[in-house]
XYZ file of C-alpha atoms in Angstrom:
484
model
C -34.651 -27.944 37.432
C -38.105 -26.286 36.614
C -39.885 -27.153 33.182
C -41.568 -24.619 31.122
C -45.298 -24.359 31.918
C -47.373 -26.909 29.757
C -50.369 -25.361 27.588
C -52.687 -27.405 29.916
C -51.305 -25.746 32.899
C -51.694 -22.233 31.500
C -55.080 -23.020 30.343
C -56.179 -24.211 33.638
C -54.894 -21.180 35.325
C -56.257 -18.763 32.795
C -59.803 -20.333 32.761
C -60.013 -20.319 36.749
C -58.793 -16.848 36.992
C -61.282 -15.687 34.474
C -63.894 -17.336 36.185
C -62.887 -15.687 39.477
C -62.807 -12.291 37.929
C -66.321 -12.876 36.459
C -67.697 -13.720 39.869
C -66.187 -10.681 41.536
C -67.696 -8.557 38.903
C -71.058 -9.141 40.626
C -69.955 -7.106 43.617
C -69.638 -3.910 41.569
C -72.093 -4.570 38.726
C -75.095 -2.725 40.064
C -73.148 0.424 41.679
C -73.484 2.770 38.606
C -77.360 2.061 38.857
C -77.987 1.936 42.502
C -79.233 5.711 42.490
C -81.637 4.829 39.646
C -82.939 1.549 41.073
C -85.937 3.167 42.861
C -87.129 4.693 39.619
C -86.152 1.548 37.540
C -87.740 -0.799 39.874
C -90.717 1.379 41.066
C -89.794 0.994 44.726
C -88.470 2.807 47.577
C -84.646 3.436 47.829
C -84.606 1.386 51.370
C -86.097 -1.569 49.542
C -84.041 -1.337 46.378
C -80.702 -1.273 48.718
C -81.583 -4.984 48.967
C -80.217 -5.446 45.572
C -76.552 -4.965 47.054
C -77.168 -6.465 50.454
C -78.829 -9.841 49.180
C -75.698 -10.615 47.238
C -73.619 -9.897 50.248
C -75.575 -12.165 52.576
C -75.921 -15.069 49.800
C -72.184 -14.949 49.127
C -71.427 -15.098 52.967
C -73.471 -18.130 53.337
C -72.356 -20.011 49.818
C -68.586 -19.486 50.387
C -68.011 -21.995 53.225
C -70.888 -24.338 52.147
C -69.444 -24.578 48.515
C -66.019 -25.108 49.895
C -67.076 -28.038 51.902
C -69.317 -29.589 49.174
C -66.434 -29.165 46.952
C -64.030 -31.206 49.326
C -66.596 -33.855 49.552
C -68.069 -34.251 46.140
C -65.550 -32.776 43.595
C -64.346 -29.030 43.360
C -64.829 -28.968 39.664
C -68.423 -30.154 40.127
C -69.293 -27.270 42.690
C -67.270 -24.750 40.553
C -69.666 -25.567 37.740
C -72.689 -25.436 39.705
C -71.655 -21.971 41.285
C -71.205 -20.651 37.506
C -74.600 -22.037 36.753
C -76.047 -20.109 39.596
C -74.468 -17.065 38.479
C -75.708 -17.335 34.982
C -79.182 -18.025 36.130
C -79.191 -14.963 38.556
C -77.945 -12.817 35.714
C -80.674 -13.969 33.441
C -83.321 -13.358 36.060
C -81.951 -9.902 36.629
C -81.910 -8.970 32.986
C -85.600 -10.021 32.711
C -86.679 -8.260 35.864
C -88.645 -4.886 35.963
C -89.678 -4.974 39.678
C -87.949 -5.438 42.963
C -88.638 -9.190 43.902
C -87.097 -10.780 40.950
C -84.094 -8.315 40.882
C -83.417 -9.428 44.590
C -83.862 -13.103 43.622
C -81.455 -12.743 40.708
C -78.886 -10.898 42.918
C -79.086 -13.849 45.686
C -78.466 -16.193 42.827
C -75.303 -14.383 41.883
C -74.147 -14.195 45.426
C -74.405 -17.983 45.658
C -71.635 -18.122 43.113
C -69.078 -16.573 45.375
C -67.442 -19.856 46.116
C -65.724 -19.835 42.806
C -62.501 -18.374 43.949
C -61.766 -20.503 46.827
C -62.727 -23.634 44.831
C -60.418 -22.472 42.107
C -57.452 -21.913 44.576
C -57.939 -25.553 45.761
C -58.311 -26.983 42.122
C -54.961 -25.307 41.474
C -53.401 -26.918 44.645
C -54.594 -30.380 43.345
C -53.570 -30.107 39.789
C -50.617 -27.545 39.251
C -46.962 -28.444 39.552
C -45.328 -26.810 42.568
C -43.290 -24.332 40.794
C -46.416 -22.694 39.395
C -48.805 -22.831 42.253
C -47.679 -19.821 44.246
C -48.100 -17.276 41.229
C -51.291 -19.068 40.200
C -53.050 -18.992 43.540
C -51.797 -15.494 44.048
C -53.581 -14.489 40.603
C -56.652 -16.280 41.681
C -57.003 -14.927 45.087
C -56.210 -11.521 43.878
C -59.059 -11.864 41.090
C -61.440 -10.846 43.937
C -59.969 -7.458 43.782
C -59.196 -7.429 39.906
C -62.998 -8.092 38.997
C -64.236 -5.303 41.355
C -61.693 -2.718 39.976
C -62.226 -3.454 36.347
C -65.911 -4.024 36.736
C -66.521 -0.604 38.024
C -65.643 1.352 34.643
C -67.069 -1.232 32.538
C -70.434 -1.164 34.227
C -70.521 2.408 34.242
C -69.831 2.548 30.339
C -72.704 -0.069 29.719
C -75.172 1.851 31.873
C -74.484 5.214 30.355
C -74.916 4.168 26.787
C -77.206 1.104 26.939
C -80.362 -0.048 28.575
C -79.481 -1.242 32.287
C -80.673 -4.642 31.480
C -77.527 -5.119 29.276
C -75.385 -5.278 32.451
C -76.926 -8.584 33.396
C -77.090 -9.987 29.887
C -73.175 -9.166 29.792
C -72.651 -10.959 32.942
C -74.815 -13.906 31.899
C -72.677 -14.039 28.540
C -69.263 -13.956 30.563
C -70.850 -16.730 33.019
C -71.488 -18.985 29.991
C -68.034 -18.209 28.484
C -66.515 -19.214 31.855
C -68.655 -22.313 32.216
C -67.789 -23.446 28.669
C -63.900 -22.920 29.302
C -64.132 -24.689 32.861
C -65.801 -27.715 31.059
C -63.265 -27.818 28.391
C -59.932 -27.260 30.280
C -60.477 -27.828 34.047
C -60.061 -31.451 35.076
C -61.960 -32.816 38.174
C -59.798 -33.338 41.113
C -59.372 -36.995 42.678
C -58.794 -35.426 46.145
C -62.055 -35.733 48.194
C -63.002 -36.305 51.926
C -66.205 -38.113 51.074
C -68.911 -38.240 53.937
C -72.100 -36.837 54.896
C -72.896 -33.135 54.541
C -73.359 -31.416 57.952
C -76.748 -29.982 57.395
C -77.101 -28.705 60.947
C -73.773 -26.864 60.796
C -74.722 -25.259 57.498
C -78.089 -23.984 58.732
C -76.317 -22.650 62.106
C -73.511 -20.909 60.058
C -76.110 -19.277 57.722
C -78.421 -18.046 60.292
C -75.493 -16.542 62.523
C -73.536 -14.960 59.367
C -76.969 -13.465 58.197
C -77.852 -12.005 61.533
C -74.210 -10.615 61.832
C -73.906 -9.260 58.479
C -77.343 -7.911 58.155
C -76.638 -6.037 61.453
C -73.524 -4.671 60.264
C -74.796 -3.471 56.756
C -78.238 -2.263 57.727
C -77.250 -0.833 61.074
C -76.692 2.535 59.896
C -80.141 2.754 58.076
C -82.029 1.219 60.895
C -79.903 2.850 63.811
C -77.423 1.191 65.691
C -79.485 1.277 68.745
C -82.613 0.152 67.347
C -84.410 -3.052 68.333
C -83.880 -4.751 65.166
C -80.205 -4.175 65.087
C -79.546 -5.137 68.524
C -81.645 -8.259 68.197
C -79.658 -9.237 65.201
C -76.435 -8.749 67.028
C -77.690 -10.595 69.956
C -78.914 -13.613 67.831
C -75.496 -13.607 66.018
C -73.852 -13.771 69.403
C -75.951 -16.689 70.653
C -76.127 -18.706 67.217
C -72.389 -18.436 66.345
C -70.842 -19.973 69.617
C -73.602 -22.861 69.631
C -72.780 -23.504 66.083
C -69.088 -23.720 67.169
C -70.154 -25.998 69.866
C -71.819 -28.170 67.438
C -68.910 -28.418 64.963
C -66.511 -29.451 67.732
C -68.837 -32.298 68.418
C -70.092 -33.621 65.165
C -68.145 -36.298 63.471
C -67.987 -34.556 59.972
C -68.131 -30.897 60.457
C -68.876 -28.170 57.846
C -65.730 -26.416 59.084
C -62.997 -28.212 61.185
C -62.405 -25.790 64.022
C -59.569 -27.693 65.272
C -57.880 -27.142 62.038
C -58.851 -23.546 61.912
C -57.609 -23.182 65.481
C -54.066 -23.949 64.273
C -51.970 -20.842 65.004
C -51.134 -20.258 61.240
C -54.466 -20.498 60.101
C -56.233 -18.606 63.098
C -53.651 -15.775 62.668
C -53.906 -15.797 58.981
C -57.786 -15.377 59.143
C -57.763 -12.581 61.542
C -55.175 -10.714 59.539
C -57.603 -11.238 56.429
C -60.493 -9.501 58.281
C -58.131 -6.448 58.547
C -56.938 -6.638 54.997
C -60.301 -6.884 53.681
C -61.280 -3.871 55.851
C -58.338 -1.939 54.416
C -58.917 -2.757 50.813
C -62.630 -1.869 50.738
C -62.016 1.714 52.370
C -60.387 2.613 48.990
C -63.544 1.550 47.020
C -65.571 3.757 49.179
C -63.593 7.077 49.472
C -62.018 7.514 45.914
C -65.017 7.331 43.678
C -67.050 9.430 46.124
C -64.330 12.204 45.990
C -63.901 12.208 42.384
C -67.738 12.460 41.893
C -68.645 14.990 44.574
C -69.280 18.400 43.137
C -66.195 20.727 42.701
C -68.243 23.492 44.500
C -67.417 21.684 47.741
C -63.721 22.622 47.258
C -62.461 18.877 47.586
C -64.581 17.196 45.093
C -63.514 16.981 41.531
C -66.918 16.790 39.878
C -66.289 13.816 37.522
C -68.641 11.352 36.253
C -69.132 7.683 37.413
C -67.352 6.396 34.296
C -64.183 8.675 34.869
C -64.257 7.378 38.715
C -64.424 3.798 37.573
C -61.615 4.350 34.906
C -59.363 5.859 37.773
C -60.014 2.691 39.654
C -59.283 0.232 36.830
C -55.445 0.626 37.052
C -55.358 -0.929 40.424
C -57.122 -4.075 39.266
C -54.324 -4.475 36.464
C -51.681 -3.809 39.131
C -53.125 -6.548 41.179
C -52.703 -8.944 38.107
C -49.298 -7.855 37.682
C -48.080 -8.223 41.399
C -49.156 -11.865 41.372
C -45.944 -13.400 40.075
C -44.017 -10.854 42.347
C -46.060 -11.938 45.277
C -45.186 -15.504 44.589
C -41.463 -14.915 44.107
C -41.125 -13.115 47.675
C -43.194 -16.027 49.185
C -40.985 -18.624 47.647
C -37.768 -16.917 48.860
C -38.793 -15.072 52.121
C -42.124 -17.037 52.853
C -45.712 -15.797 52.615
C -45.733 -14.200 56.022
C -43.323 -11.723 54.744
C -45.192 -11.170 51.573
C -48.300 -10.302 53.704
C -46.531 -7.914 55.982
C -45.129 -6.021 53.076
C -48.214 -6.034 51.361
C -50.318 -4.504 54.544
C -47.523 -1.839 54.642
C -47.878 -0.723 51.205
C -51.534 -0.506 51.703
C -51.121 1.804 54.857
C -48.552 3.780 52.670
C -51.202 4.243 49.965
C -53.942 5.523 52.359
C -51.293 7.949 53.987
C -50.497 9.546 50.569
C -54.111 9.850 49.793
C -54.693 12.039 52.882
C -52.221 14.565 51.549
C -52.866 14.013 47.780
C -56.574 14.359 46.937
C -56.858 17.299 44.615
C -56.050 15.917 41.304
C -57.203 12.938 39.214
C -53.624 11.580 38.961
C -53.574 11.640 42.587
C -56.230 9.061 42.903
C -54.925 6.842 40.252
C -51.392 6.706 41.946
C -53.071 5.936 45.269
C -55.271 3.229 43.809
C -52.186 1.761 42.136
C -50.172 1.846 45.391
C -52.967 0.237 47.464
C -53.641 -2.265 44.667
C -50.156 -3.421 44.760
C -50.411 -4.176 48.514
C -53.689 -5.869 48.068
C -52.040 -8.027 45.377
C -49.156 -8.853 47.925
C -51.694 -9.610 50.693
C -54.255 -11.538 48.680
C -51.522 -13.400 47.083
C -49.920 -14.822 50.331
C -52.901 -15.865 52.023
C -53.776 -19.059 49.997
C -50.037 -20.091 50.795
C -50.238 -19.513 54.328
C -53.421 -21.475 54.550
C -52.698 -24.329 52.409
C -49.407 -24.914 53.826
C -51.313 -25.598 57.372
C -54.261 -27.872 56.067
C -54.708 -31.197 54.604
C -55.303 -31.286 50.876
C -58.587 -32.931 51.558
C -59.812 -29.761 53.438
C -58.487 -27.162 51.132
C -61.504 -25.916 49.667
C -63.236 -25.336 53.047
C -60.173 -23.795 54.649
C -59.986 -21.349 51.595
C -63.722 -20.523 51.688
C -63.415 -19.669 55.507
C -60.684 -17.414 54.630
C -62.460 -15.715 51.821
C -65.242 -15.252 54.201
C -62.995 -13.488 56.767
C -62.150 -10.943 54.002
C -66.102 -10.555 53.510
C -66.460 -9.637 57.056
C -63.614 -6.997 56.743
C -65.117 -5.493 53.774
C -68.662 -5.454 55.489
C -67.202 -3.921 58.503
C -65.401 -1.227 56.443
C -68.594 -0.346 54.696
C -70.426 0.290 57.898
C -67.583 1.993 59.741
C -66.938 4.256 56.808
C -70.862 4.955 56.453
C -71.086 6.070 60.084
C -68.162 8.537 59.792
C -69.256 9.929 56.387
C -72.691 10.326 57.960
C -71.561 12.049 61.027
C -69.063 14.513 59.574
C -70.926 16.588 57.070
C -70.778 19.924 55.454
C -73.847 21.842 53.761
C -73.971 22.621 50.155
C -77.105 23.992 48.687
C -79.204 22.709 51.260
C -77.699 19.246 51.096
C -75.503 17.583 53.657
C -72.710 15.989 52.159
C -69.592 14.299 53.697
C -66.898 16.845 54.597
C -63.272 16.570 53.625
C -62.304 15.657 57.099
C -64.771 12.994 57.079
C -62.834 11.302 53.990
C -59.435 11.983 55.536
C -60.713 10.014 58.846
C -61.795 6.913 56.610
C -58.463 7.027 54.946
C -56.736 7.154 58.373
C -58.975 4.195 59.497
C -58.037 2.337 56.282
C -54.303 2.967 56.990
C -54.908 1.913 60.810
C -56.557 -1.267 59.623
C -53.562 -1.986 57.430
C -51.194 -1.642 60.329
C -53.181 -3.644 62.558
C -53.041 -6.560 59.959
C -49.248 -6.099 59.936
C -49.158 -6.568 63.938
C -51.658 -9.460 63.427
C -49.372 -11.127 60.722
C -46.318 -10.805 62.779
C -47.738 -13.692 65.010
C -47.935 -15.962 61.996
C -45.468 -18.838 62.858
C -42.241 -18.927 60.954
C -42.092 -21.023 57.815
C -41.267 -24.467 59.085
C -42.823 -24.080 62.541
C -46.291 -24.213 61.479
C -46.497 -28.017 62.202
C -45.783 -27.346 65.821
C -49.524 -26.369 66.216
C -50.760 -29.795 65.295
C -50.249 -32.963 63.399
C -48.058 -32.874 60.066
C -50.181 -31.721 57.087
C -50.856 -34.823 55.122
C -53.890 -36.506 53.747
C -54.554 -39.986 52.432
C -53.858 -40.296 48.860
C -52.081 -37.077 48.478
C -48.536 -35.997 48.362
C -46.847 -33.396 50.671
C -49.165 -30.282 50.423
C -48.134 -27.820 47.718
C -47.546 -25.090 50.167
C -44.657 -27.255 51.486
C -42.960 -27.364 48.395
C -42.378 -23.659 48.703
C -40.881 -23.726 52.232
């Protein structure tokens, strides 16, 4: 017999979801002012692009590190540290008028990205089993919710206020999240203890920075340039060496034996494809809405209108969290993930034929948002039902990192396609209509690939066949098991 949720439980869920949305806002916060940054910071456009790239790299490094530190020293403690870094970065950006402090501030903001996997892990430790599914689905989807809601809000602020207000606003929201966590979120008693794997942390940071820097800047530097190829080569050397070290050290940053379990491994592979599929929408829809109507396919709308068209997808992700949890509870999270990626593929297919009216894009964004809500909602359940409670934060952090690899790859692939397939308008080369359709088709293909990959996830109840039963000292049966 289920009991009505207590006010304390509701408060924990609301506060953690709010913190996740605040952190995910950082990804879209600067998008409205990116074209203006060279003038605002008195720097070349190639240098101001680091205001976006620096956040991506910092987030990739911080996410697995914060997850491991959370498992060792307390998830709430690391959550608070992450939010303090967010506030500090926002204040530095708000006070900056030149490139270097802006990049420093954006790095600090990126270091806060561990909030979402830490929040999911706290939920596993603190919530009753009947609330865990919908709560973690909401927390996981907050990565997309914040991005979708942040774009119109940032565009509105940038249009009517000084650009520094963007960062003062994010600092204020960060302070609000910090106070709420202090007041309402308890510290988990589930910890691993031990010593932090510094060598593993440095190795993973170097490998990820090389890989993501090559992916994100390859189009600008040239995919065949010495710098790009050198970074890919360095990543290819460093990451396997890091894996060798992790398998041999007593207290690894990432337990690769756990991540090699079929359920965890396949879910992480599917997460890359889902991250790719989700981000393609964010690249195509705003551009099509803002391109001049003279192209014949652009709608000539403002950044604010484009953001408002994306906002409903964030609300849909929020609304689908309980639906996602209900399907996972009755059919299993594998089914939820597979349904979600099929809905994403449907959304992209619709966009290929519906791209001439504003309502077309709102419809497509909502359909894809539904699929993303299902997909993102199912992943924590799949991960948590296959790892010990003492490794939850690290495992969820790695899963979040896999999504980030997907979104970074989507940006790179779409950038190449849009740069190669162009049309001429008034002497300017713009991406052609077919270029956008190709990106949409690639997004649909990524979603279908995620479906195929997800089909290899073990059936519920069979996951333990890949390793030892998932238990940890001092903890009950993992929350994920309660939903089988």
